[in-house]
Amino acid sequence: MDAKLKKFLEQNKIKYEVSEHKKVYTAFNEAETQHLNVKEVAKAVLVKTDTGYAMVIVPAAKYVDFTKVKKALSARGGSAFGGNAKKISMAKEADIAKILKTKIGLIHPFGNLYKLPVLLDSALLKPKKLVTSAGSYTESLELRPKDFVKAVQPLQGSFSK
């Protein structure tokens, strides 16, 4: 598990479990490998706007709805949530390396550790547990959705399709 993430979880007294599994590169494969319900598995996506970056967390089997994300970022106003974003797209591999200092497939949903606004799809609040990348191809992190919300303070809404 990412050392910075582990320290953050412990400082915030967040109960979590780490599970090891075979090497996977996507959240959907993570669900398949561990025989998990895809509704419990979160996919973290770095998005780029004309005013900065944000992290969007959606269920593994869904896609980011860029129209909804743009609307949410613009409605919030202020630089913390992207200001009035006019353009929005998926961040490129080079952006992930530069902003998150990691690679595709290793993104964990704690965008706040990178001083990024985090948008959480409300569908991930329904299951009892949330499973996501622990910043490793072979480890997953399991925690309660309400603990994630308490620690990260994400903007909540419908951000997937």
Tab-separated table of C-alpha atoms in Angstrom:
chain	number	residue	atom	x	y	z
A	1	MET	CA	0.000	0.000	0.000
A	2	ASP	CA	1.076	3.546	-0.754
A	3	ALA	CA	2.902	4.850	2.384
A	4	LYS	CA	1.330	8.328	2.203
A	5	LEU	CA	-2.138	6.737	1.989
A	6	LYS	CA	-1.494	4.400	4.925
A	7	LYS	CA	-0.334	7.311	7.100
A	8	PHE	CA	-3.423	9.361	6.120
A	9	LEU	CA	-5.826	6.513	6.969
A	10	GLU	CA	-4.183	5.904	10.337
A	11	GLN	CA	-4.070	9.623	11.244
A	12	ASN	CA	-7.796	9.882	10.467
A	13	LYS	CA	-8.568	6.682	12.402
A	14	ILE	CA	-10.178	5.076	9.348
A	15	LYS	CA	-10.808	1.338	9.676
A	16	TYR	CA	-9.667	-0.467	6.555
A	17	GLU	CA	-8.527	-3.820	5.261
A	18	VAL	CA	-5.958	-4.509	2.575
A	19	SER	CA	-6.418	-7.606	0.443
A	20	GLU	CA	-3.816	-9.062	-1.868
A	21	HIS	CA	-4.724	-10.466	-5.265
A	22	LYS	CA	-3.211	-11.265	-8.647
A	23	LYS	CA	-1.919	-8.329	-10.679
A	24	VAL	CA	-4.744	-6.238	-12.199
A	25	TYR	CA	-4.720	-2.993	-14.159
A	26	THR	CA	-8.351	-1.855	-13.930
A	27	ALA	CA	-11.026	-1.547	-11.252
A	28	PHE	CA	-13.272	-3.861	-13.275
A	29	ASN	CA	-10.548	-6.571	-13.306
A	30	GLU	CA	-10.118	-6.000	-9.578
A	31	ALA	CA	-13.816	-6.850	-9.085
A	32	GLU	CA	-13.599	-9.944	-11.332
A	33	THR	CA	-10.398	-11.258	-9.723
A	34	GLN	CA	-11.797	-11.003	-6.200
A	35	HIS	CA	-15.353	-12.061	-7.144
A	36	LEU	CA	-16.714	-8.752	-5.885
A	37	ASN	CA	-19.889	-6.954	-6.833
A	38	VAL	CA	-18.846	-4.233	-9.320
A	39	LYS	CA	-21.202	-1.848	-7.479
A	40	GLU	CA	-18.821	-1.953	-4.478
A	41	VAL	CA	-15.643	-1.395	-6.467
A	42	ALA	CA	-14.581	2.212	-7.030
A	43	LYS	CA	-12.651	3.462	-10.033
A	44	ALA	CA	-10.614	6.659	-9.570
A	45	VAL	CA	-10.273	8.793	-12.699
A	46	LEU	CA	-8.108	11.888	-13.001
A	47	VAL	CA	-9.811	14.504	-15.156
A	48	LYS	CA	-8.302	17.633	-16.646
A	49	THR	CA	-10.200	20.892	-17.004
A	50	ASP	CA	-9.090	24.204	-18.434
A	51	THR	CA	-8.748	25.401	-14.808
A	52	GLY	CA	-6.916	22.407	-13.290
A	53	TYR	CA	-7.404	18.774	-12.338
A	54	ALA	CA	-9.962	16.839	-10.303
A	55	MET	CA	-10.470	13.237	-9.263
A	56	VAL	CA	-13.757	11.527	-10.043
A	57	ILE	CA	-14.691	8.290	-8.255
A	58	VAL	CA	-17.285	6.121	-10.042
A	59	PRO	CA	-18.406	2.454	-9.862
A	60	ALA	CA	-16.003	0.105	-11.699
A	61	ALA	CA	-18.508	-0.892	-14.398
A	62	LYS	CA	-19.484	2.703	-15.238
A	63	TYR	CA	-17.905	5.559	-17.176
A	64	VAL	CA	-17.338	9.141	-16.078
A	65	ASP	CA	-20.090	11.426	-17.387
A	66	PHE	CA	-18.015	14.474	-18.355
A	67	THR	CA	-21.093	16.668	-18.841
A	68	LYS	CA	-22.229	16.057	-15.239
A	69	VAL	CA	-18.690	16.556	-13.882
A	70	LYS	CA	-18.267	19.824	-15.789
A	71	LYS	CA	-21.636	21.068	-14.514
A	72	ALA	CA	-20.755	20.142	-10.903
A	73	LEU	CA	-17.307	21.752	-11.065
A	74	SER	CA	-18.710	24.919	-12.611
A	75	ALA	CA	-21.639	25.128	-10.182
A	76	ARG	CA	-19.314	24.983	-7.189
A	77	GLY	CA	-17.214	27.887	-8.458
A	78	GLY	CA	-13.908	28.814	-6.894
A	79	SER	CA	-10.575	27.286	-7.732
A	80	ALA	CA	-10.956	24.451	-5.184
A	81	PHE	CA	-13.590	22.823	-7.376
A	82	GLY	CA	-12.250	23.789	-10.763
A	83	GLY	CA	-13.881	27.196	-11.149
A	84	ASN	CA	-15.971	27.638	-14.256
A	85	ALA	CA	-14.650	24.693	-16.223
A	86	LYS	CA	-15.418	25.100	-19.914
A	87	LYS	CA	-13.451	22.098	-21.173
A	88	ILE	CA	-13.053	18.733	-19.475
A	89	SER	CA	-11.363	15.504	-20.543
A	90	MET	CA	-9.670	12.418	-19.235
A	91	ALA	CA	-6.150	13.195	-18.032
A	92	LYS	CA	-3.355	11.722	-20.131
A	93	GLU	CA	-0.750	9.273	-18.844
A	94	ALA	CA	1.796	12.127	-18.649
A	95	ASP	CA	-0.643	14.138	-16.460
A	96	ILE	CA	-1.050	11.178	-14.102
A	97	ALA	CA	2.731	10.836	-13.811
A	98	LYS	CA	3.167	14.589	-13.202
A	99	ILE	CA	0.219	15.278	-10.856
A	100	LEU	CA	-0.131	11.968	-8.981
A	101	LYS	CA	3.464	10.719	-9.399
A	102	THR	CA	2.087	7.300	-10.377
A	103	LYS	CA	0.942	5.220	-13.368
A	104	ILE	CA	-2.425	4.302	-14.874
A	105	GLY	CA	-3.966	1.497	-12.815
A	106	LEU	CA	-2.331	2.644	-9.578
A	107	ILE	CA	-4.613	5.607	-8.831
A	108	HIS	CA	-6.259	5.466	-5.402
A	109	PRO	CA	-9.345	7.641	-4.729
A	110	PHE	CA	-7.802	9.881	-2.081
A	111	GLY	CA	-7.334	12.897	-4.346
A	112	ASN	CA	-7.219	15.138	-1.285
A	113	LEU	CA	-3.674	13.833	-0.661
A	114	TYR	CA	-2.725	15.586	-3.909
A	115	LYS	CA	-4.738	18.720	-3.061
A	116	LEU	CA	-7.263	17.832	-5.774
A	117	PRO	CA	-11.021	18.247	-5.592
A	118	VAL	CA	-12.703	14.845	-5.336
A	119	LEU	CA	-16.125	14.058	-6.814
A	120	LEU	CA	-17.780	10.874	-5.542
A	121	ASP	CA	-20.585	9.202	-7.455
A	122	SER	CA	-23.508	8.726	-5.045
A	123	ALA	CA	-24.000	5.123	-6.229
A	124	LEU	CA	-20.881	4.209	-4.208
A	125	LEU	CA	-22.562	5.319	-0.974
A	126	LYS	CA	-25.187	2.547	-1.189
A	127	PRO	CA	-23.078	-0.609	-0.579
A	128	LYS	CA	-21.841	-1.453	2.937
A	129	LYS	CA	-18.241	-1.502	1.740
A	130	LEU	CA	-16.125	0.326	-0.789
A	131	VAL	CA	-13.258	-1.505	-2.497
A	132	THR	CA	-10.620	0.458	-4.349
A	133	SER	CA	-6.992	0.475	-5.399
A	134	ALA	CA	-4.477	0.775	-2.576
A	135	GLY	CA	-1.988	2.353	-4.999
A	136	SER	CA	-0.759	-1.092	-6.060
A	137	TYR	CA	-1.485	-3.532	-8.902
A	138	THR	CA	-1.752	-6.372	-6.357
A	139	GLU	CA	-3.523	-4.806	-3.356
A	140	SER	CA	-7.020	-3.508	-2.789
A	141	LEU	CA	-8.311	-1.345	0.009
A	142	GLU	CA	-11.679	-1.978	1.645
A	143	LEU	CA	-13.409	0.590	3.843
A	144	ARG	CA	-16.870	1.906	4.629
A	145	PRO	CA	-18.198	4.568	2.241
A	146	LYS	CA	-19.096	6.859	5.164
A	147	ASP	CA	-15.487	6.715	6.425
A	148	PHE	CA	-14.237	7.664	2.963
A	149	VAL	CA	-16.628	10.626	2.889
A	150	LYS	CA	-15.594	11.720	6.391
A	151	ALA	CA	-11.889	11.617	5.514
A	152	VAL	CA	-12.001	13.074	1.985
A	153	GLN	CA	-15.031	15.429	2.062
A	154	PRO	CA	-15.844	14.806	-1.625
A	155	LEU	CA	-18.464	16.613	-3.664
A	156	GLN	CA	-21.252	14.034	-3.985
A	157	GLY	CA	-23.581	13.571	-6.934
A	158	SER	CA	-24.288	11.576	-10.070
A	159	PHE	CA	-21.085	11.539	-12.132
A	160	SER	CA	-21.334	8.265	-14.062
A	161	LYS	CA	-23.179	6.725	-16.976
